[in-house]
C-alpha cells in the first residue's frame, strides 16, 4: 500500500514549462512508476514510465519534450514538461505498479490539472 500525491500543475502558456511532482508515502524503490493523463471526454493515456532500474519510456506525443525521473531517496517521481502545447491540457496522474506473482498492485494519485492556454 502506498499513497501518491501529485503537485505542480497549473496554467501555462503554449511553449512554457512545468514540473510535476509525485510524492509517495513510502519507499518507491520496489515500484515501477508512471505518469498518465486524461483530457475531458478521452481515455486515460500513458505519458511516461520509469522502471525500478530507471529505464524510461515515453508516448510519441511527448517524446523530446517531457522527461520522467525518480529520486528514490525522496520517495518522489518527477515529470519535467517543456514546450507545452494546448493538446497537453489534461489531468495528470501518478502511478505506481508492483507485481508479486500471481498478483499485481496498482496505485494512483488524485491527479493534478495542467492547462496550456493563451
PDB file of C-alpha atoms in Angstrom:
ATOM      1  CA  UNK A   1       0.000   0.000   0.000  1.00  0.00           C
ATOM      2  CA  UNK A   2       1.296   3.412  -0.986  1.00  0.00           C
ATOM      3  CA  UNK A   3      -0.339   6.812  -1.176  1.00  0.00           C
ATOM      4  CA  UNK A   4       0.614   9.124  -4.039  1.00  0.00           C
ATOM      5  CA  UNK A   5       0.120  12.889  -4.127  1.00  0.00           C
ATOM      6  CA  UNK A   6       0.717  14.911  -7.284  1.00  0.00           C
ATOM      7  CA  UNK A   7       1.582  18.590  -7.323  1.00  0.00           C
ATOM      8  CA  UNK A   8       2.952  21.227  -9.673  1.00  0.00           C
ATOM      9  CA  UNK A   9       0.084  21.597 -12.098  1.00  0.00           C
ATOM     10  CA  UNK A  10      -1.335  24.903 -13.176  1.00  0.00           C
ATOM     11  CA  UNK A  11      -1.968  27.270 -16.057  1.00  0.00           C
ATOM     12  CA  UNK A  12       0.852  27.884 -18.510  1.00  0.00           C
ATOM     13  CA  UNK A  13       1.149  29.487 -21.943  1.00  0.00           C
ATOM     14  CA  UNK A  14       1.991  27.443 -25.030  1.00  0.00           C
ATOM     15  CA  UNK A  15       5.725  26.904 -25.194  1.00  0.00           C
ATOM     16  CA  UNK A  16       6.071  27.133 -21.431  1.00  0.00           C
ATOM     17  CA  UNK A  17       7.290  24.593 -18.900  1.00  0.00           C
ATOM     18  CA  UNK A  18       6.044  22.891 -15.750  1.00  0.00           C
ATOM     19  CA  UNK A  19       7.496  20.292 -13.428  1.00  0.00           C
ATOM     20  CA  UNK A  20       5.094  17.862 -11.812  1.00  0.00           C
ATOM     21  CA  UNK A  21       5.968  16.003  -8.632  1.00  0.00           C
ATOM     22  CA  UNK A  22       4.558  12.783  -7.222  1.00  0.00           C
ATOM     23  CA  UNK A  23       5.278  12.293  -3.536  1.00  0.00           C
ATOM     24  CA  UNK A  24       4.839   8.790  -2.143  1.00  0.00           C
ATOM     25  CA  UNK A  25       4.074   7.799   1.431  1.00  0.00           C
ATOM     26  CA  UNK A  26       6.735   5.119   1.473  1.00  0.00           C
ATOM     27  CA  UNK A  27       9.777   3.969  -0.437  1.00  0.00           C
ATOM     28  CA  UNK A  28       9.225   3.846  -4.182  1.00  0.00           C
ATOM     29  CA  UNK A  29      12.246   1.602  -4.732  1.00  0.00           C
ATOM     30  CA  UNK A  30      10.162  -1.554  -5.358  1.00  0.00           C
ATOM     31  CA  UNK A  31       7.818   0.189  -7.801  1.00  0.00           C
ATOM     32  CA  UNK A  32       7.735   0.900 -11.458  1.00  0.00           C
ATOM     33  CA  UNK A  33       6.380   4.430 -11.763  1.00  0.00           C
ATOM     34  CA  UNK A  34       4.499   6.298 -14.422  1.00  0.00           C
ATOM     35  CA  UNK A  35       2.614   9.382 -15.426  1.00  0.00           C
ATOM     36  CA  UNK A  36      -0.735   9.185 -17.197  1.00  0.00           C
ATOM     37  CA  UNK A  37      -3.089  11.909 -18.325  1.00  0.00           C
ATOM     38  CA  UNK A  38      -6.761  12.229 -19.105  1.00  0.00           C
ATOM     39  CA  UNK A  39      -8.438  15.021 -21.036  1.00  0.00           C
ATOM     40  CA  UNK A  40     -12.217  15.600 -20.838  1.00  0.00           C
ATOM     41  CA  UNK A  41     -14.106  13.035 -22.876  1.00  0.00           C
ATOM     42  CA  UNK A  42     -10.987  10.997 -23.601  1.00  0.00           C
ATOM     43  CA  UNK A  43      -9.431   7.821 -22.263  1.00  0.00           C
ATOM     44  CA  UNK A  44      -6.594   7.925 -19.795  1.00  0.00           C
ATOM     45  CA  UNK A  45      -3.346   7.584 -21.714  1.00  0.00           C
ATOM     46  CA  UNK A  46       0.212   6.722 -20.847  1.00  0.00           C
ATOM     47  CA  UNK A  47       2.616   9.658 -20.841  1.00  0.00           C
ATOM     48  CA  UNK A  48       5.848   8.210 -19.471  1.00  0.00           C
ATOM     49  CA  UNK A  49       7.145   5.354 -17.348  1.00  0.00           C
ATOM     50  CA  UNK A  50      10.291   4.723 -15.363  1.00  0.00           C
ATOM     51  CA  UNK A  51      11.192   1.284 -14.085  1.00  0.00           C
ATOM     52  CA  UNK A  52      12.891   0.262 -10.871  1.00  0.00           C
ATOM     53  CA  UNK A  53      16.221   0.329 -12.699  1.00  0.00           C
ATOM     54  CA  UNK A  54      15.448   3.771 -14.208  1.00  0.00           C
ATOM     55  CA  UNK A  55      14.705   2.657 -17.739  1.00  0.00           C
ATOM     56  CA  UNK A  56      12.298   5.166 -19.325  1.00  0.00           C
ATOM     57  CA  UNK A  57       9.595   5.070 -21.953  1.00  0.00           C
ATOM     58  CA  UNK A  58       7.555   7.899 -23.490  1.00  0.00           C
ATOM     59  CA  UNK A  59       4.460   8.333 -25.565  1.00  0.00           C
ATOM     60  CA  UNK A  60       5.320   9.517 -29.058  1.00  0.00           C
ATOM     61  CA  UNK A  61       3.321  12.694 -28.480  1.00  0.00           C
ATOM     62  CA  UNK A  62       5.627  13.856 -25.680  1.00  0.00           C
ATOM     63  CA  UNK A  63       8.959  12.366 -26.735  1.00  0.00           C
ATOM     64  CA  UNK A  64      11.668  15.001 -26.761  1.00  0.00           C
ATOM     65  CA  UNK A  65       9.606  17.422 -24.679  1.00  0.00           C
ATOM     66  CA  UNK A  66       8.914  15.569 -21.409  1.00  0.00           C
ATOM     67  CA  UNK A  67      11.361  13.887 -19.045  1.00  0.00           C
ATOM     68  CA  UNK A  68      10.434  11.469 -16.268  1.00  0.00           C
ATOM     69  CA  UNK A  69      12.820  10.946 -13.382  1.00  0.00           C
ATOM     70  CA  UNK A  70      12.841   9.436  -9.918  1.00  0.00           C
ATOM     71  CA  UNK A  71      14.547  10.279  -6.667  1.00  0.00           C
ATOM     72  CA  UNK A  72      14.217   7.193  -4.515  1.00  0.00           C
ATOM     73  CA  UNK A  73      15.794   8.912  -1.509  1.00  0.00           C
ATOM     74  CA  UNK A  74      12.990  11.491  -1.575  1.00  0.00           C
ATOM     75  CA  UNK A  75      10.240   8.977  -2.441  1.00  0.00           C
ATOM     76  CA  UNK A  76       9.391  11.225  -5.372  1.00  0.00           C
ATOM     77  CA  UNK A  77       8.878  10.947  -9.119  1.00  0.00           C
ATOM     78  CA  UNK A  78       9.011  13.965 -11.412  1.00  0.00           C
ATOM     79  CA  UNK A  79       7.735  14.886 -14.832  1.00  0.00           C
ATOM     80  CA  UNK A  80       9.522  17.808 -16.453  1.00  0.00           C
ATOM     81  CA  UNK A  81       7.326  19.195 -19.222  1.00  0.00           C
ATOM     82  CA  UNK A  82       8.821  21.601 -21.755  1.00  0.00           C
ATOM     83  CA  UNK A  83       7.495  23.168 -24.955  1.00  0.00           C
ATOM     84  CA  UNK A  84       3.948  22.652 -23.755  1.00  0.00           C
ATOM     85  CA  UNK A  85       1.114  22.586 -26.269  1.00  0.00           C
ATOM     86  CA  UNK A  86      -2.635  23.128 -25.808  1.00  0.00           C
ATOM     87  CA  UNK A  87      -3.174  19.429 -26.510  1.00  0.00           C
ATOM     88  CA  UNK A  88      -1.164  18.639 -23.364  1.00  0.00           C
ATOM     89  CA  UNK A  89      -4.065  20.010 -21.316  1.00  0.00           C
ATOM     90  CA  UNK A  90      -5.304  17.221 -19.039  1.00  0.00           C
ATOM     91  CA  UNK A  91      -5.396  15.911 -15.514  1.00  0.00           C
ATOM     92  CA  UNK A  92      -2.068  14.210 -14.884  1.00  0.00           C
ATOM     93  CA  UNK A  93      -1.969  11.132 -12.654  1.00  0.00           C
ATOM     94  CA  UNK A  94       0.928   9.417 -10.946  1.00  0.00           C
ATOM     95  CA  UNK A  95       1.001   5.623 -10.933  1.00  0.00           C
ATOM     96  CA  UNK A  96       2.962   3.012  -9.017  1.00  0.00           C
ATOM     97  CA  UNK A  97       2.978  -0.615 -10.120  1.00  0.00           C
ATOM     98  CA  UNK A  98       4.314  -3.740  -8.484  1.00  0.00           C
ATOM     99  CA  UNK A  99       3.936  -7.387  -9.406  1.00  0.00           C
ATOM    100  CA  UNK A 100       4.170 -10.074  -6.755  1.00  0.00           C
ATOM    101  CA  UNK A 101       3.142 -13.150  -8.677  1.00  0.00           C
ATOM    102  CA  UNK A 102       0.403 -14.007  -9.239  1.00  0.00           C
ATOM    103  CA  UNK A 103      -0.916 -10.605  -8.127  1.00  0.00           C
ATOM    104  CA  UNK A 104      -0.311  -7.149  -9.499  1.00  0.00           C
ATOM    105  CA  UNK A 105      -0.646  -3.990  -7.433  1.00  0.00           C
ATOM    106  CA  UNK A 106      -1.577  -0.614  -8.906  1.00  0.00           C
ATOM    107  CA  UNK A 107      -1.762   2.674  -7.030  1.00  0.00           C
ATOM    108  CA  UNK A 108      -2.919   6.067  -8.286  1.00  0.00           C
ATOM    109  CA  UNK A 109      -2.727   9.618  -7.101  1.00  0.00           C
ATOM    110  CA  UNK A 110      -5.657  12.015  -7.187  1.00  0.00           C
ATOM    111  CA  UNK A 111      -4.360  13.936 -10.182  1.00  0.00           C
ATOM    112  CA  UNK A 112      -3.202  17.471 -10.872  1.00  0.00           C
ATOM    113  CA  UNK A 113      -4.624  19.750 -13.557  1.00  0.00           C
ATOM    114  CA  UNK A 114      -2.390  21.072 -16.313  1.00  0.00           C
ATOM    115  CA  UNK A 115      -3.888  23.715 -18.589  1.00  0.00           C
ATOM    116  CA  UNK A 116      -1.953  25.061 -21.568  1.00  0.00           C
ATOM    117  CA  UNK A 117      -3.659  28.130 -22.965  1.00  0.00           C
ATOM    118  CA  UNK A 118      -3.059  31.687 -24.100  1.00  0.00           C
TER     119      UNK A 118
END
